[in-house]
Amino acid sequence: DQQVKQNSPSLSVQEGRISILNCDYTNSMFDYFLWYKKYPAEGPTFLISISSIKDKNEDGRFTVFLNKSAKHLSLHIVPSQPGDSAVYFCAASAYSGANSKLTFGKGITLSVRP
Amino acid sequence: DTGVSQDPRHKITKRGQNVTFRCDPISEHNRLYWYRQTLGQGPEFLTYFQNEAQLEKSRLLSDRFSAERPKGSFSTLEIQRTEQGDSAMYLCASSLVERGETQYFGPGTRLLVL
């Protein structure tokens, strides 16, 4: 039972263009969403998050959009850089403040071509 | 802020042996989480502590697994009678519940059971 789904296993974009990484969830109790970036043999690095009370959050080149009615979120990276090449995980948590264990998707491998 | 640290980074063991991993969270963080990641999957929740209290354990955490956080600071995860299926990356994360849901991960311990 995959509650967080990242259906596209990989994405390749040209340097300087926009990268759009998608994520869907099924559990309507999820109220906090995060994106992590992971390089091989390292732990996930936090990128950006969004609470369910918002529909957009921006931090530099990274913007996360949340569509609660569609149970869908996306991460936009503009402009994409070769150093952005990594695996990106979408994660969600429920019951804000009470139990914040994260449920992760399987990840998307982003390749940014110079 | 020195980040989350984990020791060892790599462990190779023979089936049936016991192994113990250590996690040192970010110093002021009161929540500490353990996750496991296998190839092609996102991290999966194992257990978490708030201060020294273990508040939840996943059904993934069989009787051979035990975790402790004796003084509310560092934590240990022990696997007894290791099996080949235990081979994975074991990730530790920490958070400060008063500052929201964001969890910061350590570099992980890569376990290989032969």
XYZ file of N, CA and C in Angstrom:
684
model
N 0.845 -1.185 0.000
C 0.000 0.000 0.000
C 0.881 1.236 0.000
N 1.107 1.783 -1.195
C 1.993 2.915 -1.348
C 1.182 4.181 -1.123
N 1.342 4.828 0.011
C 0.558 6.019 0.320
C 1.126 7.274 -0.321
N 2.400 7.242 -0.660
C 3.051 8.360 -1.358
C 3.652 7.786 -2.629
N 3.253 8.356 -3.769
C 3.646 7.772 -5.038
C 4.422 8.772 -5.888
N 5.548 8.338 -6.358
C 6.312 9.106 -7.333
C 6.396 8.208 -8.555
N 5.484 8.428 -9.486
C 5.272 7.466 -10.555
C 6.322 7.503 -11.655
N 7.015 8.621 -11.766
C 8.062 8.694 -12.782
C 9.399 8.398 -12.117
N 10.050 7.317 -12.499
C 11.305 6.969 -11.817
C 12.478 7.873 -12.170
N 12.388 8.548 -13.327
C 13.513 9.381 -13.734
C 13.049 10.560 -14.566
N 13.901 11.586 -14.597
C 13.622 12.802 -15.360
C 14.955 13.368 -15.817
N 15.014 13.773 -17.081
C 16.224 14.380 -17.623
C 15.866 15.740 -18.208
N 16.602 16.784 -17.808
C 16.330 18.129 -18.307
C 17.645 18.801 -18.686
N 17.527 19.809 -19.508
C 18.685 20.598 -19.924
C 19.007 21.635 -18.847
N 20.280 21.859 -18.654
C 20.708 22.913 -17.723
C 20.030 24.232 -18.078
N 19.553 24.930 -17.036
C 18.907 26.219 -17.251
C 17.401 26.140 -17.430
N 16.908 24.941 -17.740
C 15.468 24.785 -17.928
C 14.810 24.441 -16.597
N 13.475 24.329 -16.620
C 12.735 23.993 -15.410
C 12.655 22.473 -15.234
N 12.832 22.030 -14.004
C 12.581 20.630 -13.641
C 11.290 20.600 -12.822
N 10.376 19.713 -13.195
C 9.123 19.553 -12.448
C 9.032 18.098 -11.997
N 9.055 17.912 -10.681
C 8.984 16.578 -10.097
C 7.627 16.434 -9.407
N 6.923 15.371 -9.733
C 5.559 15.193 -9.242
C 5.464 14.134 -8.153
N 4.429 14.283 -7.337
C 4.202 13.364 -6.221
C 2.699 13.318 -5.947
N 2.158 12.134 -5.739
C 0.754 11.957 -5.390
C 0.657 11.211 -4.067
N -0.401 11.489 -3.318
C -0.599 10.781 -2.055
C -2.040 10.342 -1.941
N -2.260 9.341 -1.113
C -3.605 8.793 -0.979
C -4.206 9.025 0.405
N -3.371 9.246 1.406
C -3.861 9.388 2.775
C -4.304 10.835 3.022
N -5.592 11.047 3.214
C -6.111 12.402 3.396
C -5.734 12.995 4.756
N -5.138 12.187 5.632
C -4.701 12.701 6.933
C -3.326 13.375 6.857
N -2.630 13.205 5.754
C -1.325 13.870 5.608
C -1.529 15.379 5.612
N -0.741 16.078 6.428
C -0.909 17.522 6.505
C 0.398 18.289 6.408
N 1.477 17.582 6.149
C 2.770 18.248 6.013
C 3.581 17.451 5.017
N 4.210 18.181 4.067
C 4.873 17.522 2.967
C 6.278 18.093 2.816
N 7.217 17.219 2.489
C 8.610 17.632 2.393
C 9.233 17.029 1.141
N 10.231 17.700 0.637
C 11.079 17.162 -0.423
C 12.507 17.052 0.100
N 13.104 15.905 -0.197
C 14.494 15.654 0.171
C 15.272 15.299 -1.086
N 16.543 15.650 -1.070
C 17.476 15.334 -2.151
C 18.495 14.354 -1.599
N 18.849 13.364 -2.392
C 19.784 12.354 -1.888
C 20.824 12.007 -2.946
N 22.073 12.103 -2.534
C 23.178 11.618 -3.353
C 23.520 10.193 -2.921
N 24.133 9.404 -3.796
C 24.506 8.025 -3.442
C 25.359 7.992 -2.181
N 25.109 7.022 -1.341
C 25.897 6.772 -0.132
C 25.816 7.920 0.887
N 24.808 8.795 0.749
C 24.602 9.850 1.745
C 23.160 9.790 2.244
N 22.909 10.452 3.377
C 21.546 10.551 3.860
C 20.772 11.608 3.104
N 19.445 11.573 3.171
C 18.628 12.600 2.499
C 18.888 13.985 3.085
N 18.914 14.972 2.217
C 19.092 16.370 2.616
C 17.778 17.104 2.415
N 17.316 17.782 3.459
C 16.053 18.515 3.385
C 16.163 19.664 2.393
N 15.134 19.799 1.547
C 15.100 20.876 0.559
C 14.067 21.928 0.904
N 12.815 21.496 0.983
C 11.719 22.437 1.141
C 10.513 21.678 1.649
N 9.619 22.376 2.345
C 8.421 21.739 2.868
C 7.217 22.645 2.652
N 6.037 22.061 2.881
C 4.808 22.838 2.787
C 3.777 22.241 3.715
N 3.056 23.109 4.403
C 1.952 22.693 5.249
C 0.683 22.657 4.431
N -0.284 21.864 4.877
C -1.535 21.732 4.129
C -2.380 23.006 4.139
N -2.012 23.970 4.968
C -2.780 25.227 4.981
C -2.328 26.171 3.870
N -1.256 25.789 3.182
C -0.743 26.605 2.083
C -0.864 25.839 0.769
N -0.752 26.570 -0.350
C -0.712 25.881 -1.629
C 0.593 26.115 -2.387
N 1.455 26.944 -1.810
C 2.731 27.218 -2.462
C 3.752 27.640 -1.417
N 4.972 27.183 -1.614
C 6.080 27.648 -0.788
C 7.321 27.729 -1.660
N 8.045 28.835 -1.505
C 9.176 29.102 -2.386
C 10.427 29.333 -1.571
N 11.544 28.799 -2.052
C 12.831 29.021 -1.392
C 13.913 29.019 -2.462
N 14.282 30.222 -2.885
C 15.299 30.332 -3.919
C 14.839 29.723 -5.233
N 15.600 28.778 -5.738
C 15.255 28.133 -7.016
C 14.181 27.061 -6.879
N 13.799 26.750 -5.648
C 12.868 25.652 -5.385
C 11.496 26.182 -4.972
N 10.458 25.656 -5.623
C 9.084 25.997 -5.278
C 8.292 24.703 -5.190
N 7.525 24.566 -4.122
C 6.644 23.407 -3.997
C 5.201 23.894 -4.078
N 4.412 23.181 -4.868
C 2.989 23.473 -5.033
C 2.189 22.300 -4.464
N 1.115 22.631 -3.757
C 0.256 21.602 -3.187
C -1.171 21.793 -3.680
N -1.752 20.736 -4.226
C -3.152 20.722 -4.648
C -3.851 19.669 -3.795
N -4.475 20.125 -2.710
C -5.071 19.183 -1.760
C -6.226 18.405 -2.363
N -7.028 19.049 -3.190
C -8.188 18.357 -3.750
C -7.749 17.214 -4.655
N -6.630 17.388 -5.328
C -6.107 16.331 -6.205
C -5.131 15.421 -5.477
N -4.805 15.756 -4.233
C -3.787 15.015 -3.467
C -2.502 14.914 -4.281
N -2.048 16.065 -4.717
C -0.897 16.122 -5.604
C 0.003 17.272 -5.190
N 1.301 17.011 -5.227
C 2.247 18.109 -5.051
C 3.363 17.989 -6.078
N 4.000 19.123 -6.307
C 5.080 19.130 -7.284
C 6.198 20.032 -6.790
N 7.399 19.688 -7.196
C 8.588 20.486 -6.895
C 9.103 21.058 -8.213
N 9.242 22.391 -8.262
C 9.783 23.051 -9.434
C 11.181 23.561 -9.104
N 12.114 23.278 -9.974
C 13.482 23.773 -9.810
C 13.802 24.639 -11.029
N 14.032 25.936 -10.760
C 14.286 26.868 -11.855
C 15.383 27.858 -11.450
N 16.458 28.011 -12.218
C 16.828 27.151 -13.332
C 17.539 25.892 -12.835
N 17.439 24.825 -13.566
C 18.107 23.583 -13.169
C 19.609 23.700 -13.416
N 20.378 23.089 -12.503
C 21.830 23.113 -12.602
C 22.359 21.682 -12.544
N 23.517 21.417 -13.128
C 24.059 20.051 -13.088
C 24.193 19.497 -11.667
N 24.479 20.361 -10.702
C 24.592 19.927 -9.311
C 23.276 19.486 -8.703
N 22.177 19.731 -9.405
C 20.871 19.266 -8.930
C 20.655 17.794 -9.246
N 21.510 17.203 -10.027
C 21.372 15.787 -10.387
C 21.490 14.933 -9.128
N 20.423 14.216 -8.811
C 20.334 13.428 -7.573
C 18.997 12.691 -7.594
N 18.742 11.942 -6.527
C 17.428 11.330 -6.334
C 16.615 12.237 -5.411
N 15.386 12.516 -5.796
C 14.514 13.394 -5.028
C 13.358 12.566 -4.446
N 13.193 12.700 -3.141
C 12.123 11.988 -2.444
C 11.067 12.965 -1.965
N 9.831 12.596 -2.190
C 8.689 13.270 -1.618
C 8.325 12.519 -0.333
N 7.988 13.259 0.723
C 7.618 12.631 1.991
C 6.431 13.364 2.588
N 5.654 12.655 3.400
C 4.469 13.241 4.013
C 4.329 12.764 5.447
N 3.705 13.611 6.261
C 3.418 13.206 7.642
C 1.984 13.593 7.994
N 1.447 12.931 9.022
C 0.052 13.144 9.439
C 0.015 13.544 10.911
N -1.131 14.029 11.371
C -1.327 14.350 12.784
C -0.262 15.313 13.289
N -0.272 16.478 12.718
C 0.790 17.454 12.945
C 1.094 17.638 14.420
N 2.336 17.478 14.775
C 2.789 17.687 16.148
C 2.647 16.461 17.014
N 1.713 15.569 16.695
C 1.497 14.401 17.544
C 2.404 13.247 17.142
N 2.493 12.993 15.887
C 3.348 11.914 15.399
C 3.801 12.287 14.018
N 5.051 12.665 13.896
C 5.495 13.188 12.621
C 6.361 12.201 11.848
N 6.113 10.902 11.990
C 6.881 9.957 11.183
C 6.592 10.250 9.716
N 7.603 10.093 8.896
C 7.490 10.400 7.482
C 7.218 9.146 6.669
N 6.339 9.294 5.681
C 6.100 8.270 4.683
C 6.679 8.780 3.373
N 7.579 8.013 2.780
C 8.305 8.438 1.599
C 7.778 7.760 0.338
N 7.942 8.462 -0.791
C 7.801 7.827 -2.086
C 9.086 7.098 -2.439
N 9.092 6.483 -3.635
C 10.250 5.694 -4.043
C 11.374 6.537 -4.631
N 11.076 7.797 -4.920
C 12.110 8.686 -5.426
C 12.096 8.837 -6.932
N 12.619 9.983 -7.371
C 12.789 10.278 -8.802
C 14.252 10.646 -9.009
N 14.882 10.018 -10.011
C 16.260 10.361 -10.331
C 16.266 11.487 -11.355
N 16.783 12.627 -10.946
C 16.867 13.794 -11.832
C 18.270 13.883 -12.411
N 18.338 14.017 -13.714
C 19.618 14.236 -14.403
C 19.537 15.566 -15.128
N 20.457 16.464 -14.826
C 20.501 17.758 -15.487
C 21.687 17.762 -16.439
N 21.397 17.886 -17.726
C 22.431 17.805 -18.755
C 23.058 19.179 -18.985
N 24.386 19.238 -19.009
C 25.039 20.541 -19.228
C 24.734 21.088 -20.618
N 25.808 24.080 14.855
C 24.974 22.955 14.412
C 25.855 21.969 13.655
N 26.154 20.821 14.319
C 27.064 19.877 13.700
C 26.328 18.834 12.887
N 25.009 18.827 12.877
C 24.261 17.872 12.106
C 24.137 16.534 12.815
N 23.386 15.644 12.191
C 23.190 14.295 12.723
C 24.374 13.426 12.298
N 24.938 12.696 13.237
C 26.045 11.804 12.890
C 25.664 10.364 13.197
N 26.226 9.456 12.426
C 25.955 8.030 12.605
C 27.263 7.260 12.543
N 27.309 6.197 13.332
C 28.518 5.390 13.386
C 28.147 3.920 13.585
N 28.767 2.990 12.834
C 29.713 3.227 11.752
C 28.998 3.660 10.468
N 29.751 4.043 9.465
C 29.156 4.355 8.172
C 28.902 3.090 7.361
N 29.721 2.101 7.580
C 29.575 0.833 6.864
C 29.809 -0.311 7.841
N 29.050 -1.403 7.638
C 29.226 -2.576 8.478
C 28.971 -3.805 7.628
N 29.941 -4.712 7.621
C 29.776 -6.008 6.974
C 29.801 -7.057 8.070
N 28.826 -7.936 8.066
C 28.751 -8.946 9.106
C 28.286 -10.266 8.507
N 28.475 -11.314 9.243
C 28.007 -12.625 8.803
C 26.624 -12.885 9.387
N 25.851 -13.605 8.662
C 24.508 -13.976 9.104
C 24.570 -14.606 10.492
N 23.670 -14.176 11.358
C 23.619 -14.716 12.708
C 24.335 -13.873 13.746
N 25.167 -12.939 13.289
C 25.865 -12.059 14.222
C 24.960 -10.908 14.650
N 25.327 -10.296 15.774
C 24.616 -9.105 16.253
C 25.382 -7.856 15.834
N 24.644 -6.804 15.519
C 25.274 -5.530 15.179
C 24.567 -4.408 15.942
N 25.307 -3.351 16.207
C 24.744 -2.180 16.889
C 25.202 -0.923 16.170
N 24.249 -0.041 15.927
C 24.534 1.237 15.285
C 24.241 2.362 16.271
N 24.978 3.460 16.092
C 24.777 4.610 16.967
C 24.372 5.826 16.154
N 23.505 6.647 16.740
C 23.097 7.907 16.135
C 23.218 9.021 17.168
N 23.866 10.098 16.771
C 23.924 11.310 17.593
C 23.123 12.398 16.881
N 22.015 12.813 17.466
C 21.160 13.823 16.798
C 21.737 15.220 16.939
N 21.103 16.172 16.273
C 21.418 17.577 16.490
C 21.119 17.878 17.955
N 21.997 18.607 18.606
C 22.047 18.629 20.070
C 20.740 19.043 20.742
N 20.036 20.015 20.244
C 18.839 20.459 20.953
C 17.564 19.718 20.515
N 17.707 18.787 19.566
C 16.525 18.107 19.050
C 16.000 17.074 20.038
N 14.668 17.067 20.235
C 14.083 16.159 21.210
C 13.476 14.909 20.577
N 13.303 14.909 19.243
C 12.792 13.711 18.592
C 13.891 13.067 17.754
N 13.905 11.741 17.790
C 14.900 10.980 17.042
C 14.200 9.810 16.366
N 14.494 9.631 15.085
C 13.808 8.637 14.272
C 14.835 7.674 13.653
N 14.411 6.436 13.479
C 15.178 5.474 12.695
C 14.350 5.052 11.488
N 15.019 5.014 10.329
C 14.417 4.560 9.090
C 15.349 3.532 8.448
N 14.792 2.746 7.543
C 15.587 1.790 6.780
C 15.284 2.004 5.309
N 16.344 1.982 4.499
C 16.159 2.149 3.065
C 16.826 1.009 2.318
N 16.052 0.356 1.456
C 16.596 -0.683 0.592
C 16.628 -0.170 -0.841
N 17.318 -0.896 -1.692
C 17.568 -0.444 -3.060
C 16.274 -0.200 -3.814
N 16.150 0.977 -4.400
C 14.979 1.287 -5.215
C 13.760 1.726 -4.428
N 13.913 1.845 -3.122
C 12.797 2.250 -2.271
C 13.127 3.544 -1.533
N 12.088 4.214 -1.074
C 12.316 5.332 -0.184
C 12.540 4.838 1.233
N 13.041 5.692 2.110
C 13.208 5.296 3.507
C 11.877 4.857 4.122
N 11.945 3.831 4.968
C 10.758 3.329 5.651
C 10.936 3.511 7.150
N 9.914 4.019 7.793
C 9.943 4.305 9.226
C 10.089 3.025 10.037
N 10.977 3.074 11.039
C 11.144 1.946 11.958
C 10.617 2.283 13.358
N 11.105 3.386 13.921
C 10.724 3.737 15.281
C 11.122 5.175 15.561
N 10.515 5.768 16.622
C 10.967 7.096 17.004
C 10.855 7.318 18.505
N 11.653 8.244 18.971
C 11.720 8.617 20.382
C 11.398 10.102 20.522
N 10.717 10.415 21.590
C 10.655 11.799 22.038
C 11.361 11.823 23.378
N 12.466 12.559 23.434
C 13.393 12.472 24.569
C 13.792 11.008 24.740
N 13.624 10.413 25.926
C 14.057 9.021 26.086
C 12.930 8.015 25.854
N 11.722 8.493 25.624
C 10.575 7.596 25.473
C 10.419 7.142 24.016
N 10.339 5.815 23.844
C 10.086 5.259 22.520
C 8.581 5.259 22.307
N 8.085 6.067 21.391
C 6.657 6.303 21.256
C 5.979 5.447 20.199
N 6.712 4.971 19.213
C 6.077 4.146 18.198
C 7.106 3.237 17.558
N 6.670 2.033 17.253
C 7.502 1.068 16.532
C 6.708 0.547 15.341
N 7.349 0.505 14.191
C 6.722 -0.040 12.993
C 6.653 -1.560 13.090
N 5.707 -2.120 12.345
C 5.656 -3.585 12.288
C 6.875 -4.150 11.561
N 7.629 -3.275 10.873
C 8.874 -3.706 10.242
C 9.918 -4.078 11.286
N 9.757 -3.551 12.479
C 10.736 -3.764 13.547
C 10.418 -5.072 14.252
N 11.061 -6.145 13.776
C 10.796 -7.454 14.361
C 11.421 -7.542 15.751
N 11.189 -8.672 16.408
C 11.708 -8.876 17.766
C 13.231 -8.878 17.799
N 13.857 -9.060 16.652
C 15.324 -9.066 16.625
C 15.907 -7.645 16.685
N 15.048 -6.668 16.508
C 15.494 -5.270 16.511
C 15.142 -4.637 17.855
N 16.088 -3.860 18.381
C 15.777 -3.078 19.570
C 16.481 -1.734 19.478
N 15.808 -0.708 19.916
C 16.369 0.644 19.889
C 16.236 1.249 21.276
N 17.235 2.065 21.600
C 17.231 2.740 22.894
C 17.693 4.177 22.721
N 17.263 5.004 23.641
C 17.766 6.374 23.722
C 17.819 6.712 25.207
N 18.798 6.155 25.892
C 18.776 6.096 27.361
C 18.725 7.435 28.078
N 19.362 8.444 27.577
C 19.360 9.721 28.291
C 18.758 10.818 27.438
N 18.010 10.431 26.436
C 17.384 11.426 25.585
C 18.343 12.134 24.658
N 19.568 11.574 24.521
C 20.515 12.207 23.597
C 20.779 11.250 22.444
N 21.893 10.497 22.473
C 22.182 9.578 21.381
C 21.261 8.363 21.454
N 21.203 7.621 20.365
C 20.377 6.418 20.302
C 21.195 5.282 19.700
N 20.831 4.066 20.075
C 21.426 2.885 19.466
C 20.330 2.008 18.875
N 20.662 1.366 17.779
C 19.777 0.389 17.134
C 20.555 -0.913 17.047
N 20.034 -1.949 17.681
C 20.699 -3.248 17.672
C 19.874 -4.236 16.866
N 20.558 -5.006 16.049
C 19.925 -6.099 15.323
C 20.579 -7.390 15.801
N 19.787 -8.282 16.338
C 20.300 -9.574 16.792
C 20.075 -10.629 15.714
N 20.982 -11.580 15.662
C 20.872 -12.724 14.732
C 20.554 -12.223 13.323
N 21.458 -11.417 12.800
C 21.201 -10.780 11.507
C 20.899 -11.801 10.418
N 20.062 -11.359 9.484
C 19.676 -12.146 8.319
C 20.053 -11.355 7.066
N 20.166 -12.049 5.938
C 20.552 -11.366 4.711
C 19.545 -10.286 4.342
N 18.299 -10.483 4.683
C 17.262 -9.496 4.404
C 17.400 -8.216 5.214
N 18.286 -8.222 6.207
C 18.526 -7.012 6.989
C 19.472 -6.051 6.271
N 20.090 -6.504 5.205
C 21.009 -5.649 4.446
C 20.257 -4.440 3.914
N 20.721 -3.263 4.277
C 20.023 -2.021 3.934
C 20.855 -0.846 4.424
N 20.366 0.355 4.104
C 20.917 1.576 4.695
C 20.034 1.936 5.880
N 20.626 2.109 7.035
C 19.876 2.494 8.235
C 20.120 3.976 8.482
N 19.024 4.726 8.458
C 19.095 6.180 8.547
C 18.524 6.661 9.876
N 19.171 7.650 10.431
C 18.697 8.291 11.648
C 18.352 9.738 11.302
N 17.308 10.253 11.906
C 16.923 11.647 11.707
C 16.528 12.239 13.041
N 16.607 13.560 13.139
C 16.157 14.204 14.371
C 15.372 15.469 14.033
N 14.562 15.900 14.989
C 13.776 17.115 14.816
C 13.516 17.739 16.172
N 13.160 19.013 16.134
C 12.749 19.719 17.347
C 11.263 19.976 17.197
N 10.477 19.277 17.992
C 9.036 19.299 17.764
C 8.463 20.711 17.868
N 9.086 21.541 18.696
C 8.583 22.910 18.835
C 8.791 23.744 17.584
N 9.653 23.282 16.675
C 9.930 24.030 15.453
C 9.309 23.372 14.239
N 8.394 22.415 14.468
C 7.691 21.852 13.328
C 8.175 20.475 12.931
N 7.824 20.092 11.738
C 7.913 18.706 11.330
C 9.194 18.318 10.621
N 10.067 19.269 10.344
C 11.199 18.950 9.495
C 12.194 18.044 10.202
N 12.511 16.946 9.553
C 13.487 16.009 10.082
C 14.781 16.134 9.285
N 15.886 16.114 10.017
C 17.203 16.219 9.409
C 17.909 14.882 9.558
N 18.409 14.392 8.445
C 18.958 13.051 8.413
C 20.478 13.028 8.550
N 20.952 11.935 9.122
C 22.376 11.655 9.133
C 22.794 10.958 7.851
N 24.099 10.618 7.755
C 24.618 10.017 6.523
C 24.243 8.552 6.347
N 23.742 7.926 7.403
C 23.332 6.535 7.296
C 24.437 5.542 7.621
N 24.018 4.339 7.975
C 24.925 3.198 8.151
C 24.527 2.141 7.130
N 25.474 1.784 6.273
C 25.208 0.768 5.251
C 25.564 -0.594 5.831
N 24.564 -1.470 5.967
C 24.770 -2.817 6.510
C 24.707 -3.848 5.395
N 25.699 -4.704 5.362
C 25.710 -5.831 4.439
C 25.849 -7.109 5.250
N 24.873 -7.986 5.129
C 24.897 -9.269 5.839
C 25.222 -10.368 4.840
N 26.338 -11.049 5.085
C 26.782 -12.096 4.152
C 26.245 -13.468 4.518
